[in-house]
Amino acid sequence: MAHRVRIAPSILSADFARLAEQVSLVEAGGADWIHCDIMDGHFVPNLSFGPLVIEALRRSTSLPLDVHLMIENPDAYLEAFARAGAFQLHVHVEVCPHLHRTIARIRELEVRAGVAINPATPLWALEEILPEVDAVILMSVDPGFGGQQLLPRTYDRLRRLRELCRSLGVNPTIIIDGGVNTHNAAHLVEAGAEVLVAGHGIFAHPDPAGAVGALRQAAERAFSRWT
Ligand code: DX5
Ligand code: ZN
């Protein structure tokens, strides 16, 4: 049976010296995607990794690689990440002055196109581009680091994003990224999240495979409340 909520472990909190092993653990635990956080030290105050790591991961897992570009000039790197094996590329609305062109370029590369939005950016910044994208990452923390606390306004933003999509007649995949845990997962799904990204909650756990299952179970409590 297809999962109703998708779980995307973020490798930002994984042990990079044992990356393949850590990814196969969460794969065995039922993860749907592997979320890869790319940071440039400019758009966010941290550095992570680039296309070489995506390429290496591509060889070691069959899970889709969901690539979140937290970088100032994403246009210069789209092709490199697509070639490395991303199945979906997200660019931040805050750094793309020509967003239609950027999204069109991602599609030309035959990769799903997503747009990411920071917690303090008004949702109306998405209005003109929503009909063009396959996915939206609604950031629930200021990006840059794993292990932060989800901002409480996230629930209201999720509901408003849902409403905006409904009013435009579009249906992009809605992804929540930052501070997701077993306590807030069901509330996030109730408010409209379809994919939950979790780094610290999975890889800082002594049993990452079990943590994926626990998060899914917690998230799917939302469905049992509906039925
Ligand atoms: C935030 C990143 C997230 C982060 C999520 O800068 O975009 O993907 O790794 O990690 P947790 O679940 O630890 O907040
Ligand atoms: Zn991310």
PDB file of C-alpha atoms and ligand atoms in Angstrom:
ATOM      1  CA  MET A   1       0.000   0.000   0.000  1.00  0.00           C
ATOM      2  CA  ALA A   2       1.270   3.465  -0.839  1.00  0.00           C
ATOM      3  CA  HIS A   3       2.112   5.532   2.229  1.00  0.00           C
ATOM      4  CA  ARG A   4      -0.284   8.356   2.830  1.00  0.00           C
ATOM      5  CA  VAL A   5       2.350  10.537   4.496  1.00  0.00           C
ATOM      6  CA  ARG A   6       5.855  10.481   3.079  1.00  0.00           C
ATOM      7  CA  ILE A   7       8.839  10.579   5.422  1.00  0.00           C
ATOM      8  CA  ALA A   8      12.049  12.183   4.156  1.00  0.00           C
ATOM      9  CA  PRO A   9      15.024  11.791   6.513  1.00  0.00           C
ATOM     10  CA  SER A  10      17.459  14.722   6.220  1.00  0.00           C
ATOM     11  CA  ILE A  11      21.038  13.461   6.164  1.00  0.00           C
ATOM     12  CA  LEU A  12      22.254  16.747   7.664  1.00  0.00           C
ATOM     13  CA  SER A  13      22.173  15.043  11.070  1.00  0.00           C
ATOM     14  CA  ALA A  14      23.631  11.737   9.821  1.00  0.00           C
ATOM     15  CA  ASP A  15      27.143  10.474  10.541  1.00  0.00           C
ATOM     16  CA  PHE A  16      28.899  11.506   7.313  1.00  0.00           C
ATOM     17  CA  ALA A  17      31.689   8.996   7.844  1.00  0.00           C
ATOM     18  CA  ARG A  18      29.068   6.228   7.619  1.00  0.00           C
ATOM     19  CA  LEU A  19      26.642   7.842   5.207  1.00  0.00           C
ATOM     20  CA  ALA A  20      25.779   4.829   3.019  1.00  0.00           C
ATOM     21  CA  GLU A  21      25.154   2.722   6.108  1.00  0.00           C
ATOM     22  CA  GLN A  22      22.958   5.394   7.690  1.00  0.00           C
ATOM     23  CA  VAL A  23      20.924   5.785   4.505  1.00  0.00           C
ATOM     24  CA  SER A  24      20.381   2.037   4.211  1.00  0.00           C
ATOM     25  CA  LEU A  25      19.164   2.000   7.826  1.00  0.00           C
ATOM     26  CA  VAL A  26      16.431   4.557   7.123  1.00  0.00           C
ATOM     27  CA  GLU A  27      15.627   2.854   3.824  1.00  0.00           C
ATOM     28  CA  ALA A  28      15.027  -0.370   5.744  1.00  0.00           C
ATOM     29  CA  GLY A  29      12.907   1.634   8.193  1.00  0.00           C
ATOM     30  CA  GLY A  30      10.548   2.642   5.366  1.00  0.00           C
ATOM     31  CA  ALA A  31      11.812   6.128   4.413  1.00  0.00           C
ATOM     32  CA  ASP A  32      10.295   7.441   1.177  1.00  0.00           C
ATOM     33  CA  TRP A  33      12.867  10.016   0.093  1.00  0.00           C
ATOM     34  CA  ILE A  34      16.331  11.082   1.258  1.00  0.00           C
ATOM     35  CA  HIS A  35      16.374  14.841   1.882  1.00  0.00           C
ATOM     36  CA  CYS A  36      19.715  16.493   1.051  1.00  0.00           C
ATOM     37  CA  ASP A  37      20.421  19.984   2.431  1.00  0.00           C
ATOM     38  CA  ILE A  38      22.854  22.009   0.342  1.00  0.00           C
ATOM     39  CA  MET A  39      24.282  25.079   2.144  1.00  0.00           C
ATOM     40  CA  ASP A  40      26.684  27.689   0.821  1.00  0.00           C
ATOM     41  CA  GLY A  41      27.603  29.799   3.860  1.00  0.00           C
ATOM     42  CA  HIS A  42      25.881  32.824   2.241  1.00  0.00           C
ATOM     43  CA  PHE A  43      22.154  32.203   2.059  1.00  0.00           C
ATOM     44  CA  VAL A  44      22.446  30.302   5.337  1.00  0.00           C
ATOM     45  CA  PRO A  45      25.212  30.573   7.934  1.00  0.00           C
ATOM     46  CA  ASN A  46      26.486  27.032   7.444  1.00  0.00           C
ATOM     47  CA  LEU A  47      28.210  24.833   4.875  1.00  0.00           C
ATOM     48  CA  SER A  48      27.242  21.286   3.996  1.00  0.00           C
ATOM     49  CA  PHE A  49      28.038  19.361   0.815  1.00  0.00           C
ATOM     50  CA  GLY A  50      27.640  19.463  -2.957  1.00  0.00           C
ATOM     51  CA  PRO A  51      26.894  17.346  -6.046  1.00  0.00           C
ATOM     52  CA  LEU A  52      29.710  14.852  -5.346  1.00  0.00           C
ATOM     53  CA  VAL A  53      27.875  13.586  -2.282  1.00  0.00           C
ATOM     54  CA  ILE A  54      24.587  13.369  -4.212  1.00  0.00           C
ATOM     55  CA  GLU A  55      26.345  11.345  -6.883  1.00  0.00           C
ATOM     56  CA  ALA A  56      27.827   8.980  -4.302  1.00  0.00           C
ATOM     57  CA  LEU A  57      24.422   8.576  -2.638  1.00  0.00           C
ATOM     58  CA  ARG A  58      22.827   7.895  -6.013  1.00  0.00           C
ATOM     59  CA  ARG A  59      25.069   4.842  -6.309  1.00  0.00           C
ATOM     60  CA  SER A  60      24.246   3.562  -2.841  1.00  0.00           C
ATOM     61  CA  THR A  61      20.460   3.897  -2.519  1.00  0.00           C
ATOM     62  CA  SER A  62      17.445   3.476  -4.739  1.00  0.00           C
ATOM     63  CA  LEU A  63      15.426   6.054  -2.779  1.00  0.00           C
ATOM     64  CA  PRO A  64      14.606   9.350  -4.544  1.00  0.00           C
ATOM     65  CA  LEU A  65      17.067  12.115  -3.612  1.00  0.00           C
ATOM     66  CA  ASP A  66      15.212  15.297  -2.693  1.00  0.00           C
ATOM     67  CA  VAL A  67      17.666  18.198  -2.991  1.00  0.00           C
ATOM     68  CA  HIS A  68      17.034  21.422  -1.058  1.00  0.00           C
ATOM     69  CA  LEU A  69      19.273  24.213  -2.337  1.00  0.00           C
ATOM     70  CA  MET A  70      19.922  26.753   0.415  1.00  0.00           C
ATOM     71  CA  ILE A  71      22.321  28.666  -1.787  1.00  0.00           C
ATOM     72  CA  GLU A  72      22.441  32.174  -3.171  1.00  0.00           C
ATOM     73  CA  ASN A  73      22.911  31.415  -6.853  1.00  0.00           C
ATOM     74  CA  PRO A  74      21.057  28.156  -7.512  1.00  0.00           C
ATOM     75  CA  ASP A  75      20.913  28.701 -11.302  1.00  0.00           C
ATOM     76  CA  ALA A  76      24.643  28.055 -11.558  1.00  0.00           C
ATOM     77  CA  TYR A  77      24.320  24.599  -9.990  1.00  0.00           C
ATOM     78  CA  LEU A  78      21.012  23.178 -11.241  1.00  0.00           C
ATOM     79  CA  GLU A  79      22.591  21.111 -13.951  1.00  0.00           C
ATOM     80  CA  ALA A  80      25.271  19.687 -11.666  1.00  0.00           C
ATOM     81  CA  PHE A  81      22.685  18.533  -9.131  1.00  0.00           C
ATOM     82  CA  ALA A  82      20.371  17.127 -11.804  1.00  0.00           C
ATOM     83  CA  ARG A  83      23.240  15.174 -13.352  1.00  0.00           C
ATOM     84  CA  ALA A  84      24.324  13.954  -9.927  1.00  0.00           C
ATOM     85  CA  GLY A  85      20.945  12.245  -9.525  1.00  0.00           C
ATOM     86  CA  ALA A  86      18.456  14.547  -7.774  1.00  0.00           C
ATOM     87  CA  PHE A  87      14.845  13.577  -8.507  1.00  0.00           C
ATOM     88  CA  GLN A  88      13.572  16.923  -7.243  1.00  0.00           C
ATOM     89  CA  LEU A  89      15.320  20.279  -6.850  1.00  0.00           C
ATOM     90  CA  HIS A  90      14.032  23.046  -4.592  1.00  0.00           C
ATOM     91  CA  VAL A  91      15.164  26.653  -4.888  1.00  0.00           C
ATOM     92  CA  HIS A  92      14.395  29.377  -2.343  1.00  0.00           C
ATOM     93  CA  VAL A  93      11.945  32.074  -3.383  1.00  0.00           C
ATOM     94  CA  GLU A  94      14.079  34.611  -1.450  1.00  0.00           C
ATOM     95  CA  VAL A  95      17.057  34.290  -3.823  1.00  0.00           C
ATOM     96  CA  CYS A  96      15.425  33.831  -7.240  1.00  0.00           C
ATOM     97  CA  PRO A  97      14.499  37.110  -8.944  1.00  0.00           C
ATOM     98  CA  HIS A  98      13.572  35.241 -12.163  1.00  0.00           C
ATOM     99  CA  LEU A  99      11.728  32.339 -10.675  1.00  0.00           C
ATOM    100  CA  HIS A 100       9.808  31.294 -13.803  1.00  0.00           C
ATOM    101  CA  ARG A 101      13.082  30.985 -15.676  1.00  0.00           C
ATOM    102  CA  THR A 102      14.686  28.994 -12.858  1.00  0.00           C
ATOM    103  CA  ILE A 103      11.720  26.616 -12.553  1.00  0.00           C
ATOM    104  CA  ALA A 104      11.593  26.170 -16.339  1.00  0.00           C
ATOM    105  CA  ARG A 105      15.300  25.312 -16.313  1.00  0.00           C
ATOM    106  CA  ILE A 106      14.767  22.646 -13.647  1.00  0.00           C
ATOM    107  CA  ARG A 107      11.998  21.116 -15.772  1.00  0.00           C
ATOM    108  CA  GLU A 108      14.218  21.144 -18.858  1.00  0.00           C
ATOM    109  CA  LEU A 109      16.649  19.057 -16.852  1.00  0.00           C
ATOM    110  CA  GLU A 110      13.810  16.546 -16.361  1.00  0.00           C
ATOM    111  CA  VAL A 111      13.749  16.914 -12.605  1.00  0.00           C
ATOM    112  CA  ARG A 112      10.740  17.778 -10.453  1.00  0.00           C
ATOM    113  CA  ALA A 113      10.732  21.468  -9.542  1.00  0.00           C
ATOM    114  CA  GLY A 114      10.107  22.737  -6.038  1.00  0.00           C
ATOM    115  CA  VAL A 115      10.150  26.105  -4.356  1.00  0.00           C
ATOM    116  CA  ALA A 116      11.148  26.624  -0.715  1.00  0.00           C
ATOM    117  CA  ILE A 117      10.007  29.511   1.475  1.00  0.00           C
ATOM    118  CA  ASN A 118      11.427  30.760   4.774  1.00  0.00           C
ATOM    119  CA  PRO A 119       9.223  31.277   7.852  1.00  0.00           C
ATOM    120  CA  ALA A 120       9.341  35.095   7.649  1.00  0.00           C
ATOM    121  CA  THR A 121       8.578  35.377   3.929  1.00  0.00           C
ATOM    122  CA  PRO A 122       4.907  36.201   3.229  1.00  0.00           C
ATOM    123  CA  LEU A 123       3.058  33.373   1.490  1.00  0.00           C
ATOM    124  CA  TRP A 124       1.877  35.708  -1.251  1.00  0.00           C
ATOM    125  CA  ALA A 125       5.465  35.549  -2.598  1.00  0.00           C
ATOM    126  CA  LEU A 126       4.430  32.106  -3.918  1.00  0.00           C
ATOM    127  CA  GLU A 127       1.195  33.117  -5.573  1.00  0.00           C
ATOM    128  CA  GLU A 128       2.493  33.645  -9.113  1.00  0.00           C
ATOM    129  CA  ILE A 129       4.703  30.562  -9.163  1.00  0.00           C
ATOM    130  CA  LEU A 130       2.469  27.947  -7.493  1.00  0.00           C
ATOM    131  CA  PRO A 131       0.871  26.868 -10.808  1.00  0.00           C
ATOM    132  CA  GLU A 132       4.369  26.057 -12.153  1.00  0.00           C
ATOM    133  CA  VAL A 133       5.814  23.914  -9.355  1.00  0.00           C
ATOM    134  CA  ASP A 134       5.558  20.261  -8.365  1.00  0.00           C
ATOM    135  CA  ALA A 135       6.329  20.858  -4.697  1.00  0.00           C
ATOM    136  CA  VAL A 136       6.627  23.499  -1.984  1.00  0.00           C
ATOM    137  CA  ILE A 137       8.923  23.298   1.038  1.00  0.00           C
ATOM    138  CA  LEU A 138       7.364  25.334   3.791  1.00  0.00           C
ATOM    139  CA  MET A 139      10.260  25.956   6.177  1.00  0.00           C
ATOM    140  CA  SER A 140       9.238  25.516   9.798  1.00  0.00           C
ATOM    141  CA  VAL A 141      12.569  26.875  11.140  1.00  0.00           C
ATOM    142  CA  ASP A 142      14.998  29.462   9.827  1.00  0.00           C
ATOM    143  CA  PRO A 143      17.201  27.207   7.702  1.00  0.00           C
ATOM    144  CA  GLY A 144      20.875  26.556   8.364  1.00  0.00           C
ATOM    145  CA  PHE A 145      21.023  24.020  11.146  1.00  0.00           C
ATOM    146  CA  GLY A 146      19.453  20.743  12.179  1.00  0.00           C
ATOM    147  CA  GLY A 147      17.895  20.191  15.580  1.00  0.00           C
ATOM    148  CA  GLN A 148      15.945  23.463  15.913  1.00  0.00           C
ATOM    149  CA  GLN A 149      12.420  23.875  17.298  1.00  0.00           C
ATOM    150  CA  LEU A 150       9.480  24.144  14.920  1.00  0.00           C
ATOM    151  CA  LEU A 151       8.013  27.656  14.859  1.00  0.00           C
ATOM    152  CA  PRO A 152       4.384  27.570  16.074  1.00  0.00           C
ATOM    153  CA  ARG A 153       3.092  29.808  13.273  1.00  0.00           C
ATOM    154  CA  THR A 154       3.836  26.905  10.908  1.00  0.00           C
ATOM    155  CA  TYR A 155       0.388  25.353  11.446  1.00  0.00           C
ATOM    156  CA  ASP A 156      -1.418  28.514  10.418  1.00  0.00           C
ATOM    157  CA  ARG A 157       0.913  29.016   7.444  1.00  0.00           C
ATOM    158  CA  LEU A 158       0.233  25.443   6.313  1.00  0.00           C
ATOM    159  CA  ARG A 159      -3.515  26.010   6.408  1.00  0.00           C
ATOM    160  CA  ARG A 160      -3.149  29.296   4.515  1.00  0.00           C
ATOM    161  CA  LEU A 161      -0.880  27.687   1.918  1.00  0.00           C
ATOM    162  CA  ARG A 162      -3.483  24.947   1.411  1.00  0.00           C
ATOM    163  CA  GLU A 163      -6.142  27.593   0.953  1.00  0.00           C
ATOM    164  CA  LEU A 164      -3.996  29.524  -1.531  1.00  0.00           C
ATOM    165  CA  CYS A 165      -3.439  26.321  -3.557  1.00  0.00           C
ATOM    166  CA  ARG A 166      -7.165  25.586  -3.489  1.00  0.00           C
ATOM    167  CA  SER A 167      -8.039  29.086  -4.648  1.00  0.00           C
ATOM    168  CA  LEU A 168      -5.586  28.760  -7.557  1.00  0.00           C
ATOM    169  CA  GLY A 169      -6.786  25.245  -8.411  1.00  0.00           C
ATOM    170  CA  VAL A 170      -3.304  23.731  -8.032  1.00  0.00           C
ATOM    171  CA  ASN A 171      -1.995  20.806  -6.034  1.00  0.00           C
ATOM    172  CA  PRO A 172       1.776  20.872  -5.413  1.00  0.00           C
ATOM    173  CA  THR A 173       3.205  18.404  -2.883  1.00  0.00           C
ATOM    174  CA  ILE A 174       3.473  20.209   0.452  1.00  0.00           C
ATOM    175  CA  ILE A 175       6.615  19.474   2.428  1.00  0.00           C
ATOM    176  CA  ILE A 176       7.413  20.606   5.973  1.00  0.00           C
ATOM    177  CA  ASP A 177      11.070  21.012   6.872  1.00  0.00           C
ATOM    178  CA  GLY A 178      12.524  21.722  10.319  1.00  0.00           C
ATOM    179  CA  GLY A 179      11.828  20.627  13.880  1.00  0.00           C
ATOM    180  CA  VAL A 180       9.488  17.767  12.943  1.00  0.00           C
ATOM    181  CA  ASN A 181       9.073  15.137  15.661  1.00  0.00           C
ATOM    182  CA  THR A 182       6.641  12.483  16.878  1.00  0.00           C
ATOM    183  CA  HIS A 183       4.777  15.080  18.975  1.00  0.00           C
ATOM    184  CA  ASN A 184       3.949  17.512  16.188  1.00  0.00           C
ATOM    185  CA  ALA A 185       3.707  15.139  13.170  1.00  0.00           C
ATOM    186  CA  ALA A 186      -0.056  14.480  13.373  1.00  0.00           C
ATOM    187  CA  HIS A 187      -0.831  18.195  13.819  1.00  0.00           C
ATOM    188  CA  LEU A 188       1.262  19.009  10.758  1.00  0.00           C
ATOM    189  CA  VAL A 189      -0.541  16.408   8.660  1.00  0.00           C
ATOM    190  CA  GLU A 190      -3.900  17.703   9.885  1.00  0.00           C
ATOM    191  CA  ALA A 191      -2.886  21.213   8.825  1.00  0.00           C
ATOM    192  CA  GLY A 192      -1.969  19.976   5.317  1.00  0.00           C
ATOM    193  CA  ALA A 193       1.570  18.543   5.253  1.00  0.00           C
ATOM    194  CA  GLU A 194       2.092  15.615   2.868  1.00  0.00           C
ATOM    195  CA  VAL A 195       5.821  15.054   3.328  1.00  0.00           C
ATOM    196  CA  LEU A 196       7.683  15.379   6.618  1.00  0.00           C
ATOM    197  CA  VAL A 197      11.418  16.073   6.524  1.00  0.00           C
ATOM    198  CA  ALA A 198      13.216  15.107   9.739  1.00  0.00           C
ATOM    199  CA  GLY A 199      16.933  15.174  10.484  1.00  0.00           C
ATOM    200  CA  HIS A 200      17.702  15.313  14.177  1.00  0.00           C
ATOM    201  CA  GLY A 201      14.585  13.313  15.113  1.00  0.00           C
ATOM    202  CA  ILE A 202      15.800  10.400  12.987  1.00  0.00           C
ATOM    203  CA  PHE A 203      19.595  10.433  12.831  1.00  0.00           C
ATOM    204  CA  ALA A 204      20.248  11.583  16.397  1.00  0.00           C
ATOM    205  CA  HIS A 205      18.061   8.688  17.538  1.00  0.00           C
ATOM    206  CA  PRO A 206      19.917   5.503  18.576  1.00  0.00           C
ATOM    207  CA  ASP A 207      17.678   3.537  16.205  1.00  0.00           C
ATOM    208  CA  PRO A 208      17.177   5.604  12.994  1.00  0.00           C
ATOM    209  CA  ALA A 209      15.128   2.866  11.276  1.00  0.00           C
ATOM    210  CA  GLY A 210      12.784   2.645  14.267  1.00  0.00           C
ATOM    211  CA  ALA A 211      12.577   6.458  14.368  1.00  0.00           C
ATOM    212  CA  VAL A 212      11.281   6.528  10.768  1.00  0.00           C
ATOM    213  CA  GLY A 213       8.560   4.035  11.702  1.00  0.00           C
ATOM    214  CA  ALA A 214       7.667   5.944  14.871  1.00  0.00           C
ATOM    215  CA  LEU A 215       7.375   9.200  12.948  1.00  0.00           C
ATOM    216  CA  ARG A 216       5.158   7.590  10.326  1.00  0.00           C
ATOM    217  CA  GLN A 217       2.956   6.049  12.995  1.00  0.00           C
ATOM    218  CA  ALA A 218       2.662   9.384  14.803  1.00  0.00           C
ATOM    219  CA  ALA A 219       1.874  11.207  11.536  1.00  0.00           C
ATOM    220  CA  GLU A 220      -0.778   8.716  10.545  1.00  0.00           C
ATOM    221  CA  ARG A 221      -2.615   9.220  13.817  1.00  0.00           C
ATOM    222  CA  ALA A 222      -4.051  12.214  11.980  1.00  0.00           C
ATOM    223  CA  PHE A 223      -5.886   9.833   9.623  1.00  0.00           C
ATOM    224  CA  SER A 224      -7.325   7.739  12.417  1.00  0.00           C
ATOM    225  CA  ARG A 225      -8.779  10.912  13.912  1.00  0.00           C
ATOM    226  CA  TRP A 226     -10.552  11.637  10.626  1.00  0.00           C
ATOM    227  CA  THR A 227     -12.047   8.178  10.146  1.00  0.00           C
TER     228      THR A 227
HETATM  229  C1  DX5 B   1      17.225  23.244   7.896  1.00  0.00           C
HETATM  230  C2  DX5 B   1      17.257  22.128   6.868  1.00  0.00           C
HETATM  231  C3  DX5 B   1      16.476  20.954   7.317  1.00  0.00           C
HETATM  232  C4  DX5 B   1      17.002  20.332   8.559  1.00  0.00           C
HETATM  233  C5  DX5 B   1      15.901  19.584   9.229  1.00  0.00           C
HETATM  234  O1  DX5 B   1      18.244  24.085   7.665  1.00  0.00           O
HETATM  235  O2  DX5 B   1      16.713  22.574   5.650  1.00  0.00           O
HETATM  236  O3  DX5 B   1      16.282  19.988   6.295  1.00  0.00           O
HETATM  237  O4  DX5 B   1      18.083  19.487   8.340  1.00  0.00           O
HETATM  238  O5  DX5 B   1      16.445  19.046  10.359  1.00  0.00           O
HETATM  239  P1  DX5 B   1      15.724  18.891  11.754  1.00  0.00           P
HETATM  240  O6  DX5 B   1      14.678  17.832  11.545  1.00  0.00           O
HETATM  241  O7  DX5 B   1      16.844  18.440  12.611  1.00  0.00           O
HETATM  242  O8  DX5 B   1      15.145  20.211  12.126  1.00  0.00           O
HETATM  243 ZN    ZN B   2      15.959  20.941   4.093  1.00  0.00          ZN
END
